[in-house]
């Protein structure tokens, strides 16, 4: 821990040798500003995809009445439209690692943009059930790819002192996109909302034309000239990148002699710790009940005694955005592990309160108590989840896998996340009928287990380079990185 704190306190960037006195300080300031500007701009382009992700997830809820009316859909047909996004996302997740490794991080984001644009255009001009579903499926494939490549790209371009906060902006923009879809969907038609869904993709496509590729990907796949140019652009013209470049090169060279990685290789002794952490966090994130509460919050409020779910939904939006922003600020100050444990404990409390609200309703404790418990529980859950459990598992996933396994591991972890999302969202209504309060007590138990899982198995990655993190979890890697 002392080593990590010392590393975190070191200057973010080092300027080229040969400067002294005020000139050195001025050069350092200019280089730091240049680096931060380049990283901010590149991250902004990447998280335009996260914003698209959020809009896509939030699109179906406010659009339901208009689409069902205009296209004369049954509830079952609309349910297919809503859920097929997750099926497309699972397909996108399966190929996400391979695509990102084959064509690079920037091209992978461009491909996902084209899939989302195609999907939203099909939805906008659809006149029947089939075109609507094909469009939604295409959009799902796009966001499944984005859900992997955006956090990986951000983690690979940012300095270690800023990586956590920048990577968490991914979750913040997802939250903002979903909130915008909820709000705009109450004022505009579903076709107009679909057209708005194209805008972030177009912005990202334009931004990708001037955004540097991930230096680590360039180093891994044999582009030495482009690698140093991209790293220099991200760190600033006056910055000495020799140490960082040498570390990335040396680490990458250790993998050049290894055979091409396959999915089954992930379960070897060398990688099993990283796989356990990455997959475990995604399983706990999804089976802690987040999609049950997000997708069915309105129904939960009504079931608990509210006359309408709209008030509770607006309250959720009001809590989620500032809490996600707080998580961004705290990420590189408090560290990943403390935020994760506080967040998981909060979601546990939230699920307990929601479960008690259903128990109160069933045992006739009083309507006012039902409503109070349900509102407090969902707001505590939403705020706590937004603080850490929403974004940090994706940050850690992007940090812990070495470059030779990142494609296969990323595909596996992203697939597990989307599969868990589908299972929980599909099964929730059946569980609610089976035992309403028992369902949320199960969610609370899983959230409680998350605290133990993080305390026992999840490493602290604050203030460490990706190479240092990966070596600490892989005993077969030795050399200058082995601590």
CSV table of C-alpha atoms in Angstrom, one decimal:
chain,number,residue,atom,x,y,z
A,1,UNK,CA,0.0,0.0,0.0
A,2,UNK,CA,2.9,2.4,0.8
A,3,UNK,CA,4.3,1.7,-2.7
A,4,UNK,CA,1.0,2.4,-4.3
A,5,UNK,CA,0.6,5.7,-2.4
A,6,UNK,CA,4.0,6.8,-3.4
A,7,UNK,CA,3.4,5.9,-7.0
A,8,UNK,CA,0.1,7.8,-7.0
A,9,UNK,CA,1.9,10.9,-5.6
A,10,UNK,CA,4.5,11.0,-8.3
A,11,UNK,CA,4.2,13.6,-11.0
A,12,UNK,CA,1.8,12.6,-13.7
A,13,UNK,CA,4.3,13.3,-16.5
A,14,UNK,CA,8.0,13.8,-16.9
A,15,UNK,CA,9.4,16.4,-19.4
A,16,UNK,CA,12.3,15.8,-21.6
A,17,UNK,CA,15.7,16.1,-20.1
A,18,UNK,CA,17.8,19.2,-20.6
A,19,UNK,CA,15.4,21.8,-19.1
A,20,UNK,CA,16.1,23.5,-15.8
A,21,UNK,CA,14.8,26.1,-13.3
A,22,UNK,CA,11.7,28.1,-14.3
A,23,UNK,CA,12.0,26.7,-17.9
A,24,UNK,CA,11.7,23.2,-16.6
A,25,UNK,CA,8.6,24.1,-14.5
A,26,UNK,CA,7.1,25.9,-17.4
A,27,UNK,CA,7.7,23.0,-19.8
A,28,UNK,CA,6.3,20.6,-17.3
A,29,UNK,CA,3.1,22.7,-16.9
A,30,UNK,CA,2.7,23.0,-20.7
A,31,UNK,CA,3.3,19.3,-21.2
A,32,UNK,CA,0.9,18.3,-18.5
A,33,UNK,CA,-1.8,20.6,-19.9
A,34,UNK,CA,-1.1,19.2,-23.4
A,35,UNK,CA,-1.4,15.6,-22.2
A,36,UNK,CA,-4.5,16.1,-20.2
A,37,UNK,CA,-6.2,17.9,-23.2
A,38,UNK,CA,-5.3,15.1,-25.5
A,39,UNK,CA,-6.5,12.4,-23.1
A,40,UNK,CA,-9.7,14.4,-22.4
A,41,UNK,CA,-10.5,14.8,-26.1
A,42,UNK,CA,-9.8,11.2,-26.8
A,43,UNK,CA,-11.9,10.0,-23.9
A,44,UNK,CA,-14.7,12.4,-24.9
A,45,UNK,CA,-14.8,10.8,-28.4
A,46,UNK,CA,-14.9,7.3,-26.8
A,47,UNK,CA,-17.7,8.0,-24.4
A,48,UNK,CA,-19.9,9.3,-27.1
A,49,UNK,CA,-20.4,5.6,-27.6
A,50,UNK,CA,-21.3,5.2,-24.0
A,51,UNK,CA,-23.9,7.9,-24.4
A,52,UNK,CA,-25.3,6.0,-27.4
A,53,UNK,CA,-25.3,2.9,-25.2
A,54,UNK,CA,-27.4,4.7,-22.6
A,55,UNK,CA,-29.9,6.1,-25.1
A,56,UNK,CA,-30.4,2.6,-26.6
A,57,UNK,CA,-31.0,1.0,-23.2
A,58,UNK,CA,-33.5,3.8,-22.2
A,59,UNK,CA,-35.2,4.0,-25.6
A,60,UNK,CA,-37.8,1.2,-25.2
A,61,UNK,CA,-39.5,2.4,-22.0
A,62,UNK,CA,-40.9,5.8,-23.1
A,63,UNK,CA,-41.4,4.6,-26.7
A,64,UNK,CA,-43.7,1.7,-25.8
A,65,UNK,CA,-47.2,3.4,-26.0
A,66,UNK,CA,-46.4,5.1,-29.3
A,67,UNK,CA,-44.9,2.1,-31.0
A,68,UNK,CA,-47.6,-0.2,-29.9
A,69,UNK,CA,-50.3,2.2,-31.1
A,70,UNK,CA,-48.7,3.2,-34.4
A,71,UNK,CA,-47.7,-0.3,-35.5
A,72,UNK,CA,-50.6,-2.1,-33.9
A,73,UNK,CA,-48.3,-4.4,-31.8
A,74,UNK,CA,-49.4,-6.7,-29.1
A,75,UNK,CA,-47.7,-6.7,-25.7
A,76,UNK,CA,-45.9,-9.9,-26.6
A,77,UNK,CA,-44.6,-8.4,-29.9
A,78,UNK,CA,-43.4,-5.3,-28.1
A,79,UNK,CA,-41.7,-7.5,-25.5
A,80,UNK,CA,-39.7,-9.1,-28.2
A,81,UNK,CA,-38.7,-5.7,-29.5
A,82,UNK,CA,-37.5,-4.6,-26.1
A,83,UNK,CA,-35.6,-7.8,-25.2
A,84,UNK,CA,-34.0,-8.5,-28.6
A,85,UNK,CA,-31.5,-5.6,-27.8
A,86,UNK,CA,-30.0,-7.9,-25.2
A,87,UNK,CA,-29.7,-10.8,-27.7
A,88,UNK,CA,-27.9,-8.6,-30.2
A,89,UNK,CA,-25.7,-7.3,-27.4
A,90,UNK,CA,-24.7,-10.8,-26.5
A,91,UNK,CA,-23.7,-11.5,-30.1
A,92,UNK,CA,-21.7,-8.2,-30.1
A,93,UNK,CA,-20.0,-9.2,-26.9
A,94,UNK,CA,-19.0,-12.6,-28.3
A,95,UNK,CA,-17.1,-11.0,-31.2
A,96,UNK,CA,-16.0,-7.8,-29.3
A,97,UNK,CA,-12.6,-8.9,-28.2
A,98,UNK,CA,-11.7,-10.5,-31.6
A,99,UNK,CA,-12.9,-7.4,-33.6
A,100,UNK,CA,-11.1,-5.0,-31.2
A,101,UNK,CA,-7.9,-7.0,-31.6
A,102,UNK,CA,-8.1,-7.5,-35.3
A,103,UNK,CA,-8.9,-4.0,-36.5
A,104,UNK,CA,-8.0,-1.9,-33.5
A,105,UNK,CA,-9.9,0.0,-30.9
A,106,UNK,CA,-10.9,3.0,-33.1
A,107,UNK,CA,-12.1,0.8,-36.0
A,108,UNK,CA,-14.1,-1.3,-33.6
A,109,UNK,CA,-15.9,1.8,-32.3
A,110,UNK,CA,-16.5,2.9,-35.9
A,111,UNK,CA,-18.1,-0.5,-36.7
A,112,UNK,CA,-20.3,-0.3,-33.7
A,113,UNK,CA,-21.4,3.2,-34.7
A,114,UNK,CA,-22.4,1.9,-38.2
A,115,UNK,CA,-24.4,-0.9,-36.6
A,116,UNK,CA,-26.2,1.5,-34.3
A,117,UNK,CA,-26.9,4.0,-37.1
A,118,UNK,CA,-28.3,1.2,-39.3
A,119,UNK,CA,-30.5,0.0,-36.4
A,120,UNK,CA,-31.9,3.4,-35.6
A,121,UNK,CA,-32.6,4.2,-39.3
A,122,UNK,CA,-34.5,0.9,-39.6
A,123,UNK,CA,-36.5,1.7,-36.5
A,124,UNK,CA,-37.2,5.3,-37.7
A,125,UNK,CA,-38.6,4.2,-41.0
A,126,UNK,CA,-40.1,0.9,-40.0
A,127,UNK,CA,-43.7,0.1,-40.9
A,128,UNK,CA,-44.0,-3.3,-39.5
A,129,UNK,CA,-42.8,-5.6,-36.7
A,130,UNK,CA,-39.9,-7.2,-38.6
A,131,UNK,CA,-38.0,-4.1,-39.6
A,132,UNK,CA,-38.5,-2.8,-36.1
A,133,UNK,CA,-36.9,-5.9,-34.6
A,134,UNK,CA,-34.1,-6.1,-37.1
A,135,UNK,CA,-33.2,-2.5,-36.2
A,136,UNK,CA,-33.3,-3.1,-32.5
A,137,UNK,CA,-31.1,-6.2,-33.0
A,138,UNK,CA,-28.6,-4.3,-35.0
A,139,UNK,CA,-28.4,-1.6,-32.3
A,140,UNK,CA,-27.9,-4.3,-29.7
A,141,UNK,CA,-24.9,-5.7,-31.7
A,142,UNK,CA,-23.4,-2.2,-31.8
A,143,UNK,CA,-23.7,-1.5,-28.0
A,144,UNK,CA,-22.5,-5.1,-27.2
A,145,UNK,CA,-19.3,-4.2,-29.0
A,146,UNK,CA,-19.2,-0.7,-27.4
A,147,UNK,CA,-19.6,-2.1,-23.9
A,148,UNK,CA,-16.2,-3.8,-24.3
A,149,UNK,CA,-14.1,-1.5,-26.4
A,150,UNK,CA,-14.8,1.8,-24.8
A,151,UNK,CA,-13.5,1.0,-21.3
A,152,UNK,CA,-10.6,-0.9,-22.7
A,153,UNK,CA,-9.6,2.0,-25.0
A,154,UNK,CA,-9.9,4.5,-22.2
A,155,UNK,CA,-7.8,2.4,-19.8
A,156,UNK,CA,-5.1,2.0,-22.4
A,157,UNK,CA,-4.6,5.7,-23.2
A,158,UNK,CA,-4.8,7.3,-19.8
A,159,UNK,CA,-2.0,7.9,-17.3
A,160,UNK,CA,-2.2,5.6,-14.3
A,161,UNK,CA,-3.0,8.5,-11.9
A,162,UNK,CA,-6.1,9.4,-13.9
A,163,UNK,CA,-7.2,6.1,-15.3
A,164,UNK,CA,-9.9,5.2,-12.8
A,165,UNK,CA,-11.7,8.5,-13.0
A,166,UNK,CA,-11.5,8.7,-16.8
A,167,UNK,CA,-12.7,5.1,-17.2
A,168,UNK,CA,-15.7,5.7,-14.9
A,169,UNK,CA,-16.9,8.5,-17.2
A,170,UNK,CA,-18.0,5.6,-19.4
A,171,UNK,CA,-20.7,4.7,-16.8
A,172,UNK,CA,-21.6,8.3,-16.2
A,173,UNK,CA,-22.3,8.9,-19.9
A,174,UNK,CA,-24.4,5.7,-20.0
A,175,UNK,CA,-26.5,7.0,-17.1
A,176,UNK,CA,-26.8,10.4,-18.9
A,177,UNK,CA,-27.9,8.8,-22.1
A,178,UNK,CA,-30.5,6.7,-20.5
A,179,UNK,CA,-31.8,9.6,-18.5
A,180,UNK,CA,-32.1,11.8,-21.6
A,181,UNK,CA,-34.0,9.0,-23.4
A,182,UNK,CA,-36.5,8.8,-20.5
A,183,UNK,CA,-37.0,12.6,-20.4
A,184,UNK,CA,-37.2,13.2,-24.2
A,185,UNK,CA,-39.4,10.2,-24.7
A,186,UNK,CA,-42.2,11.9,-22.8
A,187,UNK,CA,-42.2,14.9,-25.2
A,188,UNK,CA,-41.3,13.6,-28.6
A,189,UNK,CA,-42.4,10.7,-30.9
A,190,UNK,CA,-40.6,7.4,-31.0
A,191,UNK,CA,-39.4,8.0,-34.5
A,192,UNK,CA,-37.9,11.4,-33.6
A,193,UNK,CA,-36.2,9.8,-30.5
A,194,UNK,CA,-34.7,7.2,-32.9
A,195,UNK,CA,-33.3,9.9,-35.1
A,196,UNK,CA,-31.7,11.5,-32.0
A,197,UNK,CA,-30.1,8.1,-31.2
A,198,UNK,CA,-28.1,8.5,-34.5
A,199,UNK,CA,-26.5,11.8,-33.3
A,200,UNK,CA,-23.9,10.4,-30.8
A,201,UNK,CA,-22.7,7.8,-33.5
A,202,UNK,CA,-22.1,10.5,-36.1
A,203,UNK,CA,-20.2,12.6,-33.5
A,204,UNK,CA,-18.0,9.7,-32.6
A,205,UNK,CA,-17.3,8.8,-36.2
A,206,UNK,CA,-16.1,12.3,-36.9
A,207,UNK,CA,-14.1,12.4,-33.7
A,208,UNK,CA,-12.4,9.0,-34.5
A,209,UNK,CA,-10.8,10.6,-37.6
A,210,UNK,CA,-8.4,12.6,-35.4
A,211,UNK,CA,-8.3,10.4,-32.3
A,212,UNK,CA,-5.1,8.4,-31.7
A,213,UNK,CA,-5.2,4.6,-31.6
A,214,UNK,CA,-4.4,2.9,-28.4
A,215,UNK,CA,-0.6,2.8,-28.0
A,216,UNK,CA,-0.7,-0.6,-26.3
A,217,UNK,CA,-2.6,-2.1,-29.2
A,218,UNK,CA,-0.1,-0.6,-31.7
A,219,UNK,CA,2.8,-2.0,-29.7
A,220,UNK,CA,1.1,-5.4,-29.4
A,221,UNK,CA,0.4,-5.8,-33.1
A,222,UNK,CA,3.6,-4.5,-34.6
A,223,UNK,CA,3.3,-0.8,-35.3
A,224,UNK,CA,6.4,0.6,-33.6
A,225,UNK,CA,6.4,4.0,-35.4
A,226,UNK,CA,2.7,4.6,-34.9
A,227,UNK,CA,3.0,3.4,-31.3
A,228,UNK,CA,5.5,6.1,-30.2
A,229,UNK,CA,3.7,8.8,-32.2
A,230,UNK,CA,0.3,7.9,-30.6
A,231,UNK,CA,1.9,7.8,-27.1
A,232,UNK,CA,3.6,11.2,-27.7
A,233,UNK,CA,0.4,12.7,-28.9
A,234,UNK,CA,-1.4,11.5,-25.8
A,235,UNK,CA,1.3,12.6,-23.4
A,236,UNK,CA,2.1,16.0,-24.9
A,237,UNK,CA,4.9,17.2,-27.3
A,238,UNK,CA,7.2,18.3,-24.4
A,239,UNK,CA,6.9,15.1,-22.5
A,240,UNK,CA,9.6,12.4,-22.1
A,241,UNK,CA,7.8,9.2,-22.9
A,242,UNK,CA,10.9,7.0,-23.0
A,243,UNK,CA,10.3,5.3,-19.7
A,244,UNK,CA,6.6,4.6,-20.3
A,245,UNK,CA,7.3,3.5,-23.9
A,246,UNK,CA,10.1,1.1,-22.8
A,247,UNK,CA,7.9,-0.4,-20.1
A,248,UNK,CA,5.1,-1.0,-22.6
A,249,UNK,CA,7.5,-2.4,-25.2
A,250,UNK,CA,9.3,-4.7,-22.8
A,251,UNK,CA,6.0,-6.0,-21.4
A,252,UNK,CA,4.6,-6.6,-24.9
A,253,UNK,CA,7.7,-8.4,-26.0
A,254,UNK,CA,7.1,-11.1,-23.4
A,255,UNK,CA,4.0,-12.1,-25.2
A,256,UNK,CA,5.5,-12.2,-28.7
A,257,UNK,CA,6.8,-15.7,-28.1
A,258,UNK,CA,3.6,-17.1,-26.6
A,259,UNK,CA,1.2,-19.0,-28.8
A,260,UNK,CA,-2.0,-17.3,-30.0
A,261,UNK,CA,-4.5,-17.1,-27.1
A,262,UNK,CA,-7.7,-19.0,-27.2
A,263,UNK,CA,-10.8,-18.8,-24.9
A,264,UNK,CA,-9.8,-22.0,-23.1
A,265,UNK,CA,-6.4,-20.6,-22.3
A,266,UNK,CA,-8.1,-18.2,-19.9
A,267,UNK,CA,-8.7,-21.1,-17.5
A,268,UNK,CA,-5.0,-21.9,-17.1
A,269,UNK,CA,-3.4,-21.3,-13.7
A,270,UNK,CA,-1.7,-18.1,-14.9
A,271,UNK,CA,-4.9,-16.3,-15.7
A,272,UNK,CA,-7.5,-17.9,-13.4
A,273,UNK,CA,-7.3,-15.2,-10.8
A,274,UNK,CA,-8.0,-12.4,-13.3
A,275,UNK,CA,-10.8,-14.4,-14.9
A,276,UNK,CA,-12.3,-15.1,-11.4
A,277,UNK,CA,-12.2,-11.4,-10.6
A,278,UNK,CA,-13.5,-10.2,-14.0
A,279,UNK,CA,-16.3,-12.7,-14.4
A,280,UNK,CA,-17.2,-12.7,-10.7
A,281,UNK,CA,-17.7,-9.0,-10.6
A,282,UNK,CA,-20.0,-9.1,-13.6
A,283,UNK,CA,-22.1,-12.0,-12.2
A,284,UNK,CA,-22.5,-10.2,-8.9
A,285,UNK,CA,-23.2,-6.9,-10.6
A,286,UNK,CA,-26.1,-8.4,-12.7
A,287,UNK,CA,-27.5,-10.9,-10.1
A,288,UNK,CA,-27.6,-8.1,-7.5
A,289,UNK,CA,-30.8,-7.0,-9.1
A,290,UNK,CA,-29.8,-3.9,-11.0
A,291,UNK,CA,-31.8,-4.7,-14.2
A,292,UNK,CA,-34.8,-5.8,-12.2
A,293,UNK,CA,-34.9,-2.4,-10.5
A,294,UNK,CA,-34.0,-0.3,-13.5
A,295,UNK,CA,-36.3,-2.1,-16.0
A,296,UNK,CA,-39.2,-2.5,-13.6
A,297,UNK,CA,-38.9,0.5,-11.2
A,298,UNK,CA,-42.2,1.9,-12.3
A,299,UNK,CA,-43.9,-1.4,-11.8
A,300,UNK,CA,-42.2,-1.8,-8.4
A,301,UNK,CA,-43.4,1.6,-7.2
A,302,UNK,CA,-47.0,0.8,-8.3
A,303,UNK,CA,-46.9,-2.6,-6.7
A,304,UNK,CA,-45.6,-1.1,-3.4
A,305,UNK,CA,-48.6,1.3,-3.3
A,306,UNK,CA,-47.7,4.3,-5.5
A,307,UNK,CA,-50.6,5.6,-7.7
A,308,UNK,CA,-48.0,6.1,-10.5
A,309,UNK,CA,-44.4,5.2,-11.1
A,310,UNK,CA,-43.4,8.4,-12.9
A,311,UNK,CA,-42.6,10.3,-9.7
A,312,UNK,CA,-40.3,7.5,-8.5
A,313,UNK,CA,-38.6,7.3,-11.9
A,314,UNK,CA,-37.8,11.0,-11.9
A,315,UNK,CA,-36.4,10.7,-8.4
A,316,UNK,CA,-34.2,7.8,-9.6
A,317,UNK,CA,-32.8,10.0,-12.4
A,318,UNK,CA,-32.1,12.8,-10.0
A,319,UNK,CA,-30.1,10.5,-7.7
A,320,UNK,CA,-28.2,8.5,-10.4
A,321,UNK,CA,-26.4,11.3,-12.2
A,322,UNK,CA,-24.9,13.1,-9.3
A,323,UNK,CA,-23.9,9.8,-7.6
A,324,UNK,CA,-22.2,8.6,-10.8
A,325,UNK,CA,-20.4,11.9,-10.9
A,326,UNK,CA,-19.2,11.5,-7.3
A,327,UNK,CA,-17.9,8.1,-8.2
A,328,UNK,CA,-15.9,9.6,-11.0
A,329,UNK,CA,-14.3,12.2,-8.6
A,330,UNK,CA,-13.5,9.6,-5.9
A,331,UNK,CA,-12.2,6.8,-8.2
A,332,UNK,CA,-8.6,7.8,-8.1
A,333,UNK,CA,-8.7,9.3,-4.6
A,334,UNK,CA,-10.3,6.5,-2.5
A,335,UNK,CA,-9.4,3.6,-4.8
A,336,UNK,CA,-11.5,0.9,-6.5
A,337,UNK,CA,-11.9,-1.5,-3.5
A,338,UNK,CA,-13.3,0.9,-0.9
A,339,UNK,CA,-15.8,2.4,-3.4
A,340,UNK,CA,-16.9,-1.1,-4.5
A,341,UNK,CA,-17.5,-2.3,-0.9
A,342,UNK,CA,-19.4,0.9,0.1
A,343,UNK,CA,-21.4,0.6,-3.1
A,344,UNK,CA,-22.2,-3.1,-2.7
A,345,UNK,CA,-23.2,-2.5,1.0
A,346,UNK,CA,-25.5,0.3,-0.1
A,347,UNK,CA,-27.2,-1.8,-2.8
A,348,UNK,CA,-27.6,-4.5,-0.1
A,349,UNK,CA,-29.4,-2.1,2.2
A,350,UNK,CA,-31.5,-0.8,-0.7
A,351,UNK,CA,-32.7,-4.3,-1.6
A,352,UNK,CA,-33.5,-5.1,2.0
A,353,UNK,CA,-35.7,-1.9,2.2
A,354,UNK,CA,-37.6,-2.8,-1.0
A,355,UNK,CA,-38.1,-6.3,0.3
A,356,UNK,CA,-39.4,-5.0,3.6
A,357,UNK,CA,-41.8,-2.7,1.6
A,358,UNK,CA,-43.4,-5.8,0.0
A,359,UNK,CA,-43.4,-7.6,3.3
A,360,UNK,CA,-45.2,-4.6,4.9
A,361,UNK,CA,-47.7,-4.6,2.1
A,362,UNK,CA,-48.4,-8.3,2.4
A,363,UNK,CA,-48.7,-8.1,6.2
A,364,UNK,CA,-50.7,-4.9,6.1
A,365,UNK,CA,-48.3,-2.8,8.1
A,366,UNK,CA,-49.7,0.4,6.6
A,367,UNK,CA,-49.7,1.9,3.1
A,368,UNK,CA,-47.5,4.9,4.0
A,369,UNK,CA,-44.8,2.6,5.4
A,370,UNK,CA,-44.9,0.6,2.1
A,371,UNK,CA,-44.4,3.6,0.0
A,372,UNK,CA,-41.7,5.1,2.2
A,373,UNK,CA,-39.7,1.8,2.3
A,374,UNK,CA,-40.0,1.3,-1.5
A,375,UNK,CA,-38.9,4.8,-2.3
A,376,UNK,CA,-36.0,4.9,0.1
A,377,UNK,CA,-34.9,1.4,-0.9
A,378,UNK,CA,-34.9,2.1,-4.7
A,379,UNK,CA,-33.2,5.5,-4.3
A,380,UNK,CA,-30.5,4.0,-2.0
A,381,UNK,CA,-30.0,1.1,-4.4
A,382,UNK,CA,-29.8,3.4,-7.4
A,383,UNK,CA,-27.4,5.9,-5.8
A,384,UNK,CA,-25.2,3.2,-4.3
A,385,UNK,CA,-25.0,1.3,-7.6
A,386,UNK,CA,-24.2,4.4,-9.5
A,387,UNK,CA,-21.4,5.2,-7.0
A,388,UNK,CA,-19.3,2.1,-7.8
A,389,UNK,CA,-20.9,-1.2,-8.8
A,390,UNK,CA,-22.2,0.3,-12.1
A,391,UNK,CA,-18.8,1.4,-13.5
A,392,UNK,CA,-15.9,-0.1,-11.5
A,393,UNK,CA,-16.3,-3.7,-12.6
A,394,UNK,CA,-15.8,-2.4,-16.2
A,395,UNK,CA,-12.8,-0.4,-15.1
A,396,UNK,CA,-11.2,-3.4,-13.4
A,397,UNK,CA,-12.0,-5.7,-16.4
A,398,UNK,CA,-10.1,-3.3,-18.6
A,399,UNK,CA,-7.1,-3.3,-16.3
A,400,UNK,CA,-6.4,-6.8,-15.1
A,401,UNK,CA,-6.0,-8.8,-18.4
A,402,UNK,CA,-2.7,-8.8,-20.3
A,403,UNK,CA,-2.8,-7.6,-23.9
A,404,UNK,CA,-2.4,-11.1,-25.3
A,405,UNK,CA,-5.6,-12.3,-23.5
A,406,UNK,CA,-7.6,-9.1,-23.5
A,407,UNK,CA,-9.6,-10.0,-26.6
A,408,UNK,CA,-10.7,-13.4,-25.4
A,409,UNK,CA,-11.1,-12.3,-21.8
A,410,UNK,CA,-13.1,-9.2,-22.8
A,411,UNK,CA,-15.4,-11.2,-24.9
A,412,UNK,CA,-16.1,-13.7,-22.1
A,413,UNK,CA,-16.6,-11.0,-19.4
A,414,UNK,CA,-18.9,-8.9,-21.7
A,415,UNK,CA,-20.9,-11.9,-22.7
A,416,UNK,CA,-21.4,-12.9,-19.0
A,417,UNK,CA,-22.6,-9.4,-18.2
A,418,UNK,CA,-25.2,-9.4,-21.0
A,419,UNK,CA,-26.3,-12.9,-20.4
A,420,UNK,CA,-26.8,-12.1,-16.7
A,421,UNK,CA,-28.7,-9.0,-17.7
A,422,UNK,CA,-31.1,-11.1,-19.9
A,423,UNK,CA,-31.6,-13.8,-17.3
A,424,UNK,CA,-32.5,-11.3,-14.5
A,425,UNK,CA,-34.7,-9.1,-16.6
A,426,UNK,CA,-36.5,-12.2,-18.0
A,427,UNK,CA,-36.9,-14.0,-14.7
A,428,UNK,CA,-37.8,-11.1,-12.5
A,429,UNK,CA,-41.6,-11.0,-13.2
A,430,UNK,CA,-41.8,-14.7,-12.4
A,431,UNK,CA,-39.8,-14.3,-9.2
A,432,UNK,CA,-42.0,-11.4,-8.2
A,433,UNK,CA,-45.1,-13.6,-8.5
A,434,UNK,CA,-43.4,-16.4,-6.7
A,435,UNK,CA,-42.4,-14.3,-3.6
A,436,UNK,CA,-42.1,-10.5,-3.9
A,437,UNK,CA,-40.2,-9.8,-0.7
A,438,UNK,CA,-38.2,-13.0,-0.9
A,439,UNK,CA,-36.9,-12.0,-4.4
A,440,UNK,CA,-35.4,-8.7,-3.0
A,441,UNK,CA,-34.0,-10.5,0.0
A,442,UNK,CA,-32.1,-12.8,-2.4
A,443,UNK,CA,-30.8,-9.8,-4.3
A,444,UNK,CA,-29.7,-8.3,-0.9
A,445,UNK,CA,-27.8,-11.5,0.0
A,446,UNK,CA,-26.0,-11.4,-3.4
A,447,UNK,CA,-25.1,-7.8,-2.8
A,448,UNK,CA,-23.8,-8.7,0.7
A,449,UNK,CA,-21.7,-11.5,-0.8
A,450,UNK,CA,-20.2,-8.9,-3.2
A,451,UNK,CA,-18.6,-7.1,-0.3
A,452,UNK,CA,-16.9,-10.3,0.8
A,453,UNK,CA,-15.8,-11.1,-2.8
A,454,UNK,CA,-14.2,-7.7,-3.2
A,455,UNK,CA,-12.4,-7.8,0.2
A,456,UNK,CA,-11.0,-11.3,-0.5
A,457,UNK,CA,-10.2,-11.4,-4.2
A,458,UNK,CA,-10.3,-8.0,-6.0
A,459,UNK,CA,-6.9,-6.2,-6.2
A,460,UNK,CA,-6.5,-2.5,-5.7
A,461,UNK,CA,-5.4,-1.0,-9.1
A,462,UNK,CA,-5.3,2.7,-8.2
A,463,UNK,CA,-2.0,4.4,-9.1
A,464,UNK,CA,-0.5,1.4,-10.9
A,465,UNK,CA,0.3,0.9,-14.6
A,466,UNK,CA,-1.5,-1.7,-16.5
A,467,UNK,CA,1.7,-3.7,-16.8
A,468,UNK,CA,2.2,-3.7,-13.0
A,469,UNK,CA,-1.4,-4.8,-12.3
A,470,UNK,CA,-1.2,-7.6,-14.8
A,471,UNK,CA,2.2,-8.9,-13.6
A,472,UNK,CA,0.9,-8.9,-10.0
A,473,UNK,CA,-1.9,-11.3,-11.1
A,474,UNK,CA,0.1,-13.5,-13.3
A,475,UNK,CA,3.0,-15.4,-11.7
A,476,UNK,CA,4.5,-16.5,-15.1
A,477,UNK,CA,5.4,-12.9,-16.0
A,478,UNK,CA,8.8,-11.8,-14.6
A,479,UNK,CA,11.3,-9.2,-15.3
A,480,UNK,CA,11.2,-5.4,-14.6
A,481,UNK,CA,7.5,-5.5,-13.8
A,482,UNK,CA,7.5,-8.2,-11.2
A,483,UNK,CA,7.0,-6.6,-7.8
